[in-house]
Tab-separated table of C-alpha atoms in Angstrom:
chain	number	residue	atom	x	y	z
D	1	MET	CA	-63.092	15.536	-8.508
D	2	GLU	CA	-60.987	16.569	-11.483
D	3	LYS	CA	-57.311	17.160	-10.635
D	4	ILE	CA	-56.011	20.558	-11.681
D	5	ASP	CA	-52.636	20.911	-13.393
D	6	TYR	CA	-51.526	24.140	-11.748
D	7	SER	CA	-48.326	24.253	-13.809
D	8	LYS	CA	-50.546	25.288	-16.737
D	9	TYR	CA	-53.037	27.252	-14.673
D	10	ASN	CA	-53.968	30.801	-15.707
D	11	PRO	CA	-54.913	32.555	-12.456
D	12	VAL	CA	-56.879	35.467	-13.912
D	13	ARG	CA	-60.135	35.767	-15.886
D	14	PRO	CA	-60.847	39.288	-17.162
D	15	THR	CA	-64.257	39.776	-18.784
D	16	THR	CA	-63.738	42.818	-21.031
D	17	PHE	CA	-61.707	43.070	-24.251
D	18	GLN	CA	-59.471	45.767	-22.773
D	19	GLY	CA	-58.887	43.670	-19.650
D	20	LYS	CA	-57.946	40.621	-21.713
D	21	LEU	CA	-55.545	42.708	-23.782
D	22	LEU	CA	-53.775	44.149	-20.729
D	23	VAL	CA	-53.548	40.792	-18.942
D	24	ASN	CA	-52.185	38.996	-21.994
D	25	GLY	CA	-49.525	41.687	-22.345
D	26	LEU	CA	-48.466	41.285	-18.730
D	27	ARG	CA	-48.403	37.513	-18.978
D	28	PHE	CA	-46.277	37.782	-22.132
D	29	LEU	CA	-43.690	39.804	-20.186
D	30	PHE	CA	-43.544	37.147	-17.464
D	31	HIS	CA	-43.080	34.484	-20.142
D	32	ILE	CA	-40.137	36.474	-21.519
D	33	ARG	CA	-38.722	36.614	-17.999
D	34	ARG	CA	-38.952	32.821	-17.790
D	35	LEU	CA	-37.297	32.364	-21.200
D	36	LEU	CA	-34.415	34.526	-20.001
D	37	LEU	CA	-33.964	31.891	-17.248
D	38	LEU	CA	-34.504	34.433	-14.503
D	39	PRO	CA	-35.490	32.945	-11.107
D	40	GLN	CA	-39.079	31.729	-10.855
D	41	TRP	CA	-40.958	31.584	-7.571
D	42	ARG	CA	-42.210	28.166	-6.447
D	43	HIS	CA	-42.529	28.805	-2.700
D	44	LEU	CA	-43.647	31.769	-0.653
D	45	VAL	CA	-40.937	34.323	0.018
D	46	PRO	CA	-40.231	34.336	3.790
D	47	ASN	CA	-41.106	37.514	5.705
D	48	HIS	CA	-42.781	39.181	2.731
D	49	HIS	CA	-44.632	42.186	4.201
D	50	GLU	CA	-46.629	43.458	1.193
D	51	ASP	CA	-46.752	47.032	2.471
D	52	PRO	CA	-46.715	49.432	-0.539
D	53	LEU	CA	-44.954	52.051	1.550
D	54	LYS	CA	-41.933	49.748	1.945
D	55	MET	CA	-41.962	47.453	-1.091
D	56	THR	CA	-38.910	47.187	-3.343
D	57	PHE	CA	-39.148	46.681	-7.107
D	58	ARG	CA	-38.401	42.962	-6.690
D	59	GLU	CA	-41.207	42.647	-4.151
D	60	LYS	CA	-43.611	44.350	-6.553
D	61	LEU	CA	-42.503	41.957	-9.298
D	62	TYR	CA	-43.163	39.033	-6.943
D	63	MET	CA	-46.690	40.380	-6.337
D	64	GLY	CA	-47.311	40.624	-10.084
D	65	TYR	CA	-45.982	37.096	-10.619
D	66	LYS	CA	-48.425	35.638	-8.072
D	67	TYR	CA	-51.318	37.613	-9.465
D	68	TYR	CA	-50.967	37.533	-13.238
D	69	PHE	CA	-48.733	34.547	-13.971
D	70	LYS	CA	-48.568	31.620	-11.516
D	71	PRO	CA	-50.459	31.165	-8.257
D	72	LEU	CA	-48.420	29.909	-5.316
D	73	LEU	CA	-49.905	26.747	-3.836
D	74	GLN	CA	-46.909	25.885	-1.679
D	75	GLY	CA	-45.941	27.540	1.565
D	76	GLU	CA	-42.443	28.548	2.530
D	77	LYS	CA	-39.819	25.961	1.632
D	78	ASP	CA	-39.407	23.179	4.226
D	79	SER	CA	-41.952	24.856	6.534
D	80	GLY	CA	-44.435	21.968	6.510
D	81	ILE	CA	-47.272	24.502	6.575
D	82	GLU	CA	-49.364	22.578	4.029
D	83	ASP	CA	-49.429	19.434	6.200
D	84	TYR	CA	-49.988	21.526	9.318
D	85	PHE	CA	-53.259	22.878	7.962
D	86	ARG	CA	-54.316	19.559	6.418
D	87	ARG	CA	-54.068	17.923	9.849
D	88	GLN	CA	-56.453	20.443	11.382
D	89	SER	CA	-59.746	18.836	12.392
D	90	LEU	CA	-61.466	22.184	13.102
D	91	ALA	CA	-63.389	20.423	15.867
D	92	LEU	CA	-64.773	22.740	18.552
D	93	LYS	CA	-64.515	20.988	21.907
D	94	VAL	CA	-67.449	21.694	24.176
D	95	PRO	CA	-66.546	20.874	27.817
D	96	ASP	CA	-68.247	17.885	29.411
D	97	GLY	CA	-71.042	19.046	31.653
D	98	PHE	CA	-71.672	22.330	29.841
D	99	ILE	CA	-75.407	23.072	29.909
D	100	PRO	CA	-76.311	25.729	27.291
D	101	GLU	CA	-79.148	28.104	28.151
D	102	ALA	CA	-79.116	30.574	25.235
D	103	THR	CA	-77.342	30.955	21.903
D	104	VAL	CA	-76.371	33.846	19.679
D	105	THR	CA	-75.384	33.553	16.010
D	106	LEU	CA	-72.704	35.701	14.410
D	107	SER	CA	-72.359	36.038	10.629
D	108	ALA	CA	-68.947	37.085	9.362
D	109	GLY	CA	-68.039	38.084	5.826
D	110	GLY	CA	-64.771	39.153	4.253
D	111	ASP	CA	-63.717	42.351	2.504
D	112	LEU	CA	-66.290	44.720	0.980
D	113	ILE	CA	-64.486	46.404	-1.928
D	114	PRO	CA	-65.940	48.593	-4.697
D	115	TYR	CA	-65.112	47.461	-8.216
D	116	THR	CA	-66.327	49.164	-11.389
D	117	ILE	CA	-68.481	46.147	-12.257
D	118	ILE	CA	-70.454	46.393	-9.006
D	119	THR	CA	-73.425	48.587	-9.910
D	120	PRO	CA	-77.142	48.458	-9.039
D	121	GLU	CA	-77.903	47.279	-12.578
D	122	ASN	CA	-75.423	44.387	-12.307
D	123	CYS	CA	-76.309	43.366	-8.736
D	124	GLU	CA	-80.094	43.111	-8.797
D	125	HIS	CA	-79.960	39.380	-7.940
D	126	LEU	CA	-76.649	39.396	-6.082
D	127	TRP	CA	-78.058	38.217	-2.750
D	128	ASP	CA	-80.782	35.808	-3.921
D	129	GLU	CA	-78.974	32.707	-2.603
D	130	ALA	CA	-76.719	34.177	0.087
D	131	GLY	CA	-78.890	36.820	1.742
D	132	ASP	CA	-80.928	34.677	4.117
D	133	PHE	CA	-77.901	32.715	5.314
D	134	PHE	CA	-75.691	35.743	5.872
D	135	PHE	CA	-78.070	38.430	7.115
D	136	GLY	CA	-80.213	36.003	9.127
D	137	SER	CA	-77.919	35.915	12.169
D	138	ASP	CA	-78.291	37.827	15.431
D	139	ILE	CA	-75.113	39.821	14.693
D	140	VAL	CA	-73.759	40.568	11.208
D	141	PHE	CA	-70.149	41.661	10.614
D	142	ALA	CA	-67.761	42.341	7.700
D	143	ASN	CA	-64.792	44.523	6.754
D	144	LEU	CA	-65.609	47.795	4.976
D	145	GLU	CA	-62.544	48.159	2.752
D	146	THR	CA	-63.340	51.558	1.358
D	147	VAL	CA	-63.954	55.138	2.357
D	148	ALA	CA	-67.599	56.260	2.450
D	149	ASP	CA	-67.529	60.032	2.003
D	150	THR	CA	-70.701	61.125	0.227
D	151	THR	CA	-69.306	64.621	-0.399
D	152	LYS	CA	-66.551	63.243	-2.661
D	153	PRO	CA	-66.748	61.459	-6.054
D	154	TYR	CA	-67.226	57.715	-6.297
D	155	SER	CA	-63.968	55.829	-6.915
D	156	ALA	CA	-63.626	52.079	-7.515
D	157	ALA	CA	-61.053	49.457	-8.434
D	158	PRO	CA	-60.617	48.984	-12.188
D	159	GLU	CA	-60.753	45.539	-13.758
D	160	VAL	CA	-56.952	45.409	-14.168
D	161	MET	CA	-55.010	47.032	-11.338
D	162	LEU	CA	-51.747	48.605	-12.508
D	163	HIS	CA	-51.411	51.637	-10.230
D	164	ASP	CA	-52.342	53.022	-6.824
D	165	MET	CA	-56.077	52.904	-6.195
D	166	TYR	CA	-58.199	55.069	-3.945
D	167	PHE	CA	-61.694	53.881	-3.059
D	168	ASN	CA	-64.790	55.844	-2.131
D	169	ILE	CA	-68.451	54.868	-2.096
D	170	GLY	CA	-71.803	56.498	-1.464
D	171	GLU	CA	-75.298	55.366	-0.583
D	172	GLU	CA	-75.753	53.395	-3.805
D	173	SER	CA	-72.771	51.097	-3.275
D	174	PHE	CA	-73.420	50.705	0.433
D	175	ARG	CA	-76.949	49.560	-0.318
D	176	ILE	CA	-75.518	46.807	-2.542
D	177	PHE	CA	-73.048	45.792	0.189
D	178	SER	CA	-75.909	45.652	2.700
D	179	GLY	CA	-78.257	43.350	0.790
D	180	ASN	CA	-79.989	45.687	-1.692
D	181	GLY	CA	-82.463	46.843	0.949
D	182	LYS	CA	-83.955	43.351	1.291
D	183	TYR	CA	-82.232	42.481	4.567
D	184	ARG	CA	-81.476	44.241	7.815
D	185	GLY	CA	-77.815	44.897	7.009
D	186	TYR	CA	-74.830	45.092	9.347
D	187	ASP	CA	-74.493	45.507	13.086
D	188	VAL	CA	-70.773	46.260	13.054
D	189	LEU	CA	-68.106	46.864	10.398
D	190	ALA	CA	-64.322	46.967	10.609
D	191	THR	CA	-62.845	50.265	9.416
D	192	ALA	CA	-59.129	49.470	9.842
D	193	ASN	CA	-57.627	48.279	6.566
D	194	ASN	CA	-55.160	49.371	3.931
D	195	HIS	CA	-57.730	51.653	2.252
D	196	SER	CA	-58.774	53.500	5.418
D	197	LEU	CA	-56.831	56.647	4.480
D	198	ASP	CA	-57.576	56.698	0.751
D	199	LEU	CA	-59.081	60.179	1.211
D	200	GLY	CA	-56.948	61.150	4.184
D	201	THR	CA	-58.090	61.529	7.774
D	202	GLU	CA	-61.067	63.584	6.580
D	203	GLY	CA	-62.283	60.650	4.503
D	204	LEU	CA	-61.913	58.233	7.410
D	205	GLN	CA	-63.780	60.611	9.694
D	206	ALA	CA	-66.553	60.923	7.102
D	207	THR	CA	-66.752	57.122	6.874
D	208	MET	CA	-67.217	56.771	10.619
D	209	GLN	CA	-69.894	59.477	10.617
D	210	PHE	CA	-71.581	57.743	7.662
D	211	LEU	CA	-71.864	54.554	9.757
D	212	LYS	CA	-72.931	56.437	12.885
D	213	ASN	CA	-75.801	57.964	10.919
D	214	LYS	CA	-76.935	54.440	10.048
D	215	SER	CA	-76.579	53.190	13.652
D	216	ILE	CA	-73.882	50.740	12.562
D	217	ALA	CA	-71.048	50.216	15.028
D	218	TYR	CA	-67.466	50.306	13.726
D	219	CYS	CA	-64.178	49.045	15.068
D	220	GLY	CA	-60.536	49.812	14.346
D	221	SER	CA	-60.808	53.571	14.020
D	222	ALA	CA	-61.865	56.526	16.133
D	223	ILE	CA	-63.213	60.030	15.596
D	224	THR	CA	-61.577	61.306	18.793
D	225	GLU	CA	-58.655	60.123	20.890
D	226	GLN	CA	-61.052	59.372	23.742
D	227	GLU	CA	-63.067	57.107	21.455
D	228	ARG	CA	-60.139	54.812	20.594
D	229	ASP	CA	-60.845	52.454	23.491
D	230	SER	CA	-64.634	52.754	23.182
D	231	ILE	CA	-64.779	49.232	21.820
D	232	PRO	CA	-68.175	48.207	20.435
D	233	ILE	CA	-69.741	45.437	22.486
D	234	ILE	CA	-72.916	43.941	21.021
D	235	GLU	CA	-75.226	42.096	23.404
D	236	ARG	CA	-77.725	39.507	22.227
D	237	ASN	CA	-79.500	36.894	24.358
D	238	GLY	CA	-77.366	37.802	27.365
D	239	ILE	CA	-74.064	37.244	25.496
D	240	ARG	CA	-71.708	40.195	25.057
D	241	ILE	CA	-69.397	40.141	22.008
D	242	ALA	CA	-66.668	42.746	21.530
D	243	PHE	CA	-65.173	43.711	18.167
D	244	ILE	CA	-61.681	45.115	17.657
D	245	ALA	CA	-59.806	45.640	14.381
D	246	TYR	CA	-56.270	46.388	13.153
D	247	THR	CA	-54.452	46.843	9.851
D	248	PHE	CA	-50.874	46.138	8.807
D	249	SER	CA	-50.839	48.917	6.194
D	250	LEU	CA	-52.414	52.183	5.121
D	251	ASN	CA	-50.980	51.765	1.630
D	252	LYS	CA	-48.678	54.712	0.954
D	253	HIS	CA	-50.354	56.921	3.544
D	254	GLU	CA	-49.365	57.643	7.121
D	255	LEU	CA	-51.321	59.002	10.041
D	256	PRO	CA	-50.326	62.482	11.217
D	257	ASP	CA	-48.233	62.478	14.383
D	258	ASP	CA	-51.046	64.112	16.324
D	259	LYS	CA	-53.661	61.592	15.079
D	260	GLN	CA	-51.971	58.233	15.565
D	261	TRP	CA	-55.046	57.148	17.541
D	262	MET	CA	-57.366	57.550	14.545
D	263	CYS	CA	-56.746	54.093	13.024
D	264	ASN	CA	-55.280	50.950	14.578
D	265	HIS	CA	-52.199	50.644	12.373
D	266	LEU	CA	-49.682	47.995	13.534
D	267	ASN	CA	-46.727	46.225	11.882
D	268	LEU	CA	-48.667	42.955	11.742
D	269	ASN	CA	-46.981	41.705	8.546
D	270	GLU	CA	-43.540	41.755	10.097
D	271	ALA	CA	-41.950	39.121	12.330
D	272	ASP	CA	-42.448	39.669	16.075
D	273	ALA	CA	-45.000	42.416	15.510
D	274	ASP	CA	-45.797	44.804	18.334
D	275	ILE	CA	-49.215	43.621	19.529
D	276	SER	CA	-49.372	45.609	22.762
D	277	LEU	CA	-52.376	47.636	21.547
D	278	ILE	CA	-54.308	44.434	20.810
D	279	ILE	CA	-53.506	43.106	24.289
D	280	HIS	CA	-54.599	46.408	25.835
D	281	GLN	CA	-57.876	46.680	23.933
D	282	ALA	CA	-58.799	43.039	24.447
D	283	ALA	CA	-58.276	43.519	28.188
D	284	GLU	CA	-60.333	46.724	28.051
D	285	ALA	CA	-63.174	44.814	26.381
D	286	ARG	CA	-63.032	42.087	29.038
D	287	SER	CA	-63.091	44.698	31.796
D	288	ARG	CA	-66.309	46.062	30.300
D	289	GLY	CA	-67.950	42.648	30.459
D	290	ALA	CA	-67.236	41.144	27.045
D	291	ASP	CA	-67.703	37.363	27.004
D	292	ILE	CA	-66.153	36.905	23.548
D	293	VAL	CA	-63.575	39.097	21.806
D	294	VAL	CA	-63.518	39.081	18.000
D	295	ALA	CA	-60.470	40.563	16.269
D	296	ALA	CA	-60.619	41.574	12.598
D	297	LEU	CA	-56.986	41.455	11.488
D	298	HIS	CA	-56.175	43.005	8.134
D	299	MET	CA	-52.871	41.265	7.536
D	300	GLY	CA	-51.215	38.507	5.559
D	301	CYS	CA	-50.266	38.408	1.875
D	302	ALA	CA	-52.443	38.260	-1.214
D	303	TYR	CA	-52.881	35.720	-4.014
D	304	GLN	CA	-51.385	32.695	-2.271
D	305	ALA	CA	-52.996	29.561	-0.899
D	306	TYR	CA	-51.288	29.596	2.508
D	307	PRO	CA	-50.220	32.299	4.942
D	308	ASN	CA	-46.539	33.023	5.505
D	309	MET	CA	-44.935	31.545	8.603
D	310	HIS	CA	-44.473	34.922	10.290
D	311	THR	CA	-48.208	35.550	9.799
D	312	VAL	CA	-49.020	32.234	11.496
D	313	HIS	CA	-46.681	33.015	14.388
D	314	ASN	CA	-48.149	36.497	14.843
D	315	MET	CA	-51.703	35.113	14.795
D	316	HIS	CA	-50.746	32.554	17.444
D	317	ARG	CA	-49.151	35.235	19.615
D	318	ILE	CA	-52.231	37.432	19.336
D	319	CYS	CA	-54.446	34.574	20.508
D	320	ALA	CA	-52.116	33.488	23.316
D	321	GLU	CA	-51.155	36.921	24.633
D	322	ALA	CA	-54.366	38.879	24.026
D	323	GLY	CA	-56.788	35.991	24.594
D	324	ILE	CA	-58.697	36.637	21.361
D	325	ASP	CA	-61.505	34.108	20.904
D	326	ILE	CA	-62.189	34.552	17.194
D	327	VAL	CA	-59.779	35.918	14.586
D	328	LEU	CA	-61.288	37.024	11.281
D	329	GLY	CA	-58.464	37.566	8.807
D	330	GLY	CA	-58.668	39.773	5.757
D	331	HIS	CA	-56.559	41.294	2.963
D	332	PRO	CA	-55.222	38.222	1.055
D	333	HIS	CA	-58.233	38.540	-1.349
D	334	ASN	CA	-58.618	34.743	-1.602
D	335	MET	CA	-59.627	32.191	0.994
D	336	GLN	CA	-56.902	30.675	3.170
D	337	PRO	CA	-57.152	27.822	5.710
D	338	LEU	CA	-58.808	27.872	9.113
D	339	GLU	CA	-57.333	26.707	12.401
D	340	VAL	CA	-58.579	25.864	15.869
D	341	TYR	CA	-55.615	26.880	18.008
D	342	GLU	CA	-55.329	25.878	21.655
D	343	THR	CA	-53.620	27.683	24.512
D	344	THR	CA	-53.679	27.340	28.275
D	345	ASP	CA	-55.672	29.939	30.194
D	346	THR	CA	-53.196	31.215	32.799
D	347	ALA	CA	-56.017	32.272	35.138
D	348	THR	CA	-57.745	28.872	35.279
D	349	GLY	CA	-55.227	26.393	33.897
D	350	ASN	CA	-57.883	25.194	31.462
D	351	THR	CA	-57.391	24.703	27.731
D	352	LYS	CA	-58.719	27.620	25.697
D	353	GLN	CA	-59.731	27.330	22.037
D	354	HIS	CA	-59.244	30.096	19.502
D	355	LEU	CA	-60.758	30.059	16.033
D	356	ILE	CA	-58.376	31.572	13.473
D	357	VAL	CA	-59.664	32.306	9.981
D	358	TYR	CA	-56.574	33.396	8.056
D	359	SER	CA	-58.622	34.869	5.227
D	360	GLN	CA	-62.275	34.731	4.239
D	361	GLY	CA	-61.370	36.217	0.881
D	362	ASP	CA	-63.085	39.003	-0.994
D	363	PHE	CA	-66.781	39.396	-0.233
D	364	VAL	CA	-68.781	41.867	-2.308
D	365	ALA	CA	-66.034	42.527	-4.843
D	366	TYR	CA	-64.857	41.287	-8.226
D	367	ASP	CA	-61.128	40.856	-8.616
D	368	ILE	CA	-60.123	39.094	-11.866
D	369	PHE	CA	-57.927	36.639	-9.909
D	370	LYS	CA	-60.008	33.446	-10.008
D	371	TRP	CA	-59.517	32.395	-6.386
D	372	CYS	CA	-61.075	35.726	-5.356
D	373	HIS	CA	-64.388	34.590	-6.848
D	374	LEU	CA	-64.796	32.153	-3.965
D	375	THR	CA	-65.807	33.785	-0.686
D	376	LEU	CA	-66.217	32.099	2.687
D	377	LEU	CA	-69.227	33.170	4.726
D	378	LEU	CA	-69.331	32.037	8.331
D	379	LYS	CA	-72.149	31.575	10.797
D	380	LEU	CA	-70.782	31.060	14.306
D	381	HIS	CA	-72.921	29.785	17.193
D	382	ILE	CA	-72.001	31.034	20.665
D	383	ALA	CA	-73.785	29.654	23.722
D	384	VAL	CA	-74.071	30.793	27.322
D	385	GLY	CA	-74.892	28.385	30.100
D	386	LYS	CA	-73.580	26.653	33.179
D	387	LEU	CA	-70.352	24.692	33.616
D	388	ASN	CA	-69.710	23.236	37.049
D	389	GLY	CA	-72.342	25.594	38.408
D	390	LYS	CA	-70.729	28.719	36.986
D	391	ARG	CA	-71.662	30.926	34.031
D	392	HIS	CA	-69.771	29.877	30.910
D	393	VAL	CA	-69.738	31.198	27.322
D	394	GLN	CA	-68.575	28.911	24.531
D	395	LEU	CA	-68.201	28.859	20.748
D	396	THR	CA	-70.135	25.676	20.065
D	397	LYS	CA	-70.621	25.431	16.315
D	398	MET	CA	-69.222	26.795	13.080
D	399	GLU	CA	-71.032	26.795	9.736
D	400	ALA	CA	-68.661	27.533	6.858
D	401	LYS	CA	-70.393	28.167	3.554
D	402	PRO	CA	-68.446	28.994	0.379
D	403	PHE	CA	-70.189	31.105	-2.236
D	404	TYR	CA	-69.120	31.620	-5.832
D	405	MET	CA	-69.339	35.124	-7.290
D	406	HIS	CA	-70.783	34.366	-10.720
D	407	VAL	CA	-70.742	36.913	-13.539
D	408	ASP	CA	-72.815	35.954	-16.551
D	409	GLN	CA	-72.528	37.156	-20.148
D	410	SER	CA	-74.725	40.172	-19.432
D	411	GLN	CA	-72.463	41.212	-16.519
D	412	GLN	CA	-75.029	40.199	-13.892
D	413	LEU	CA	-73.419	39.245	-10.563
D	414	ARG	CA	-74.836	36.860	-7.993
D	415	PHE	CA	-73.597	34.763	-5.130
D	416	VAL	CA	-74.098	31.075	-5.895
D	417	ASP	CA	-73.984	28.372	-3.216
D	418	PHE	CA	-70.748	26.751	-4.337
D	419	ARG	CA	-71.405	23.266	-2.989
D	420	ARG	CA	-74.683	23.171	-4.918
D	421	VAL	CA	-72.945	23.645	-8.273
D	422	CYS	CA	-69.332	22.498	-7.908
D	423	ASN	CA	-69.722	18.815	-8.759
D	424	GLU	CA	-71.747	19.276	-11.951
D	425	PRO	CA	-71.158	22.878	-13.091
D	426	GLU	CA	-72.247	22.105	-16.658
D	427	LYS	CA	-75.810	21.624	-15.347
D	428	HIS	CA	-75.849	25.123	-13.839
D	429	PHE	CA	-73.779	27.265	-16.199
D	430	SER	CA	-73.640	27.633	-19.970
D	431	GLU	CA	-70.346	29.534	-20.404
D	432	LYS	CA	-67.326	27.274	-20.948
D	433	SER	CA	-65.000	29.673	-19.096
D	434	VAL	CA	-67.267	29.649	-16.047
D	435	ILE	CA	-67.530	25.833	-16.028
D	436	GLU	CA	-63.739	25.566	-16.202
D	437	GLU	CA	-63.361	28.120	-13.422
D	438	VAL	CA	-65.763	26.272	-11.109
D	439	ILE	CA	-63.835	23.025	-11.662
D	440	GLU	CA	-60.583	24.826	-10.899
D	441	LEU	CA	-62.011	26.461	-7.769
D	442	ASN	CA	-63.321	23.120	-6.538
D	443	GLY	CA	-59.800	21.747	-6.852
D	444	PHE	CA	-58.377	24.736	-4.961
D	445	LEU	CA	-60.983	24.432	-2.206
D	446	HIS	CA	-60.240	20.756	-1.555
D	447	ASP	CA	-56.484	20.895	-2.175
D	448	CYS	CA	-55.784	23.877	0.065
D	449	ILE	CA	-58.706	24.968	2.254
D	450	PHE	CA	-60.893	22.073	3.471
D	451	THR	CA	-59.626	18.496	3.683
D	452	GLU	CA	-61.944	15.496	4.031
D	453	GLN	CA	-61.703	15.561	7.830
D	454	GLN	CA	-62.733	19.233	7.856
D	455	LEU	CA	-65.866	18.967	5.722
D	456	HIS	CA	-68.025	18.595	8.836
D	457	VAL	CA	-67.937	22.394	9.290
D	458	MET	CA	-69.363	23.057	5.832
D	459	ALA	CA	-72.938	24.324	5.828
């Protein structure tokens, strides 16, 4: 594998002339900043919260530096976070004597975000390689990071993001997100993220009604106060899986005082976050018979290889104190490492495993930041059976499959099985910029996400 010199690495790849012009101008300004000998960032800034409602000018500059100028491959200084994740084996320990009787598969994808390039004309073959793997599971889940109010105009992310953005989709975009009508679509979607209030509470309410009309369950938001704890629990093959969701930010919006229940908005990107609502709703799901609780956590910081230390600590607390079985992280836009975290079950004294996915990255989206072009799709196998004569439910297998979002010269998008093309990209692609990007992404994947001892989870 070719080693990447990240000191010379350009983290963005716009495709239009206007995009290239804007990006080059921004990069020129950061070069001027470096020539003026102003401080350059080499490590993650501790306790960075990335909430637009609270960000200072320096924090916004730091965001722009990560995005347009130099990606941050190192964690916080002296934290040891890089070695911590490299030592992870990601092995799922199935107890001796466990006799499985039935299995359910759960597909999980990252953030569904509308970009101007994502149109029916450009996405005709989007799902050709990924559709069967992703939509073929018993339960299919992702994060819907947009409003879906069909009474309001369509609004998408531009190629180069320089201002506040407000998203809204209709039937056309949702059909693309859901497999272009060739697959059965989603069973449940998270609706708690930083774009939930892009069109106010009316837009969020319209989004929930949009999903209700399609018989798709949603988690993280509620139409009424009574509905807040009506946690969706999906049952397949005798296994009951609950889905809960939370967001660290609503961008520059705030919920009205009399509608705080409408979206699960918590200070998850701050140290010692208040997680009492997560504990409460996880317990509520268990009381209603959930065997497995999945939490979609929209938190963390974007355009960096590793999570911040306060994010790691908050994730660990959520698993330990709320007993979450599977954490599906979103918001950082690019993939971040996975962890199998162990705690002790206070009720039984047994060791309990928690799968933490810090970020699956963007899913159906097209951010110009190169790392965002690599998305992690997961297929999780959950079994029910007998252990010491008693009913037991266990996460038994994880299939992690990275896909590359390829855009060709005619602006056609498609998910490409990354492992199929990463070693010899010149055999699969003709564009020099794409070949270079695939080589760079392969370096990122092996340097930061999956070490040699973790490749056993790759599908």
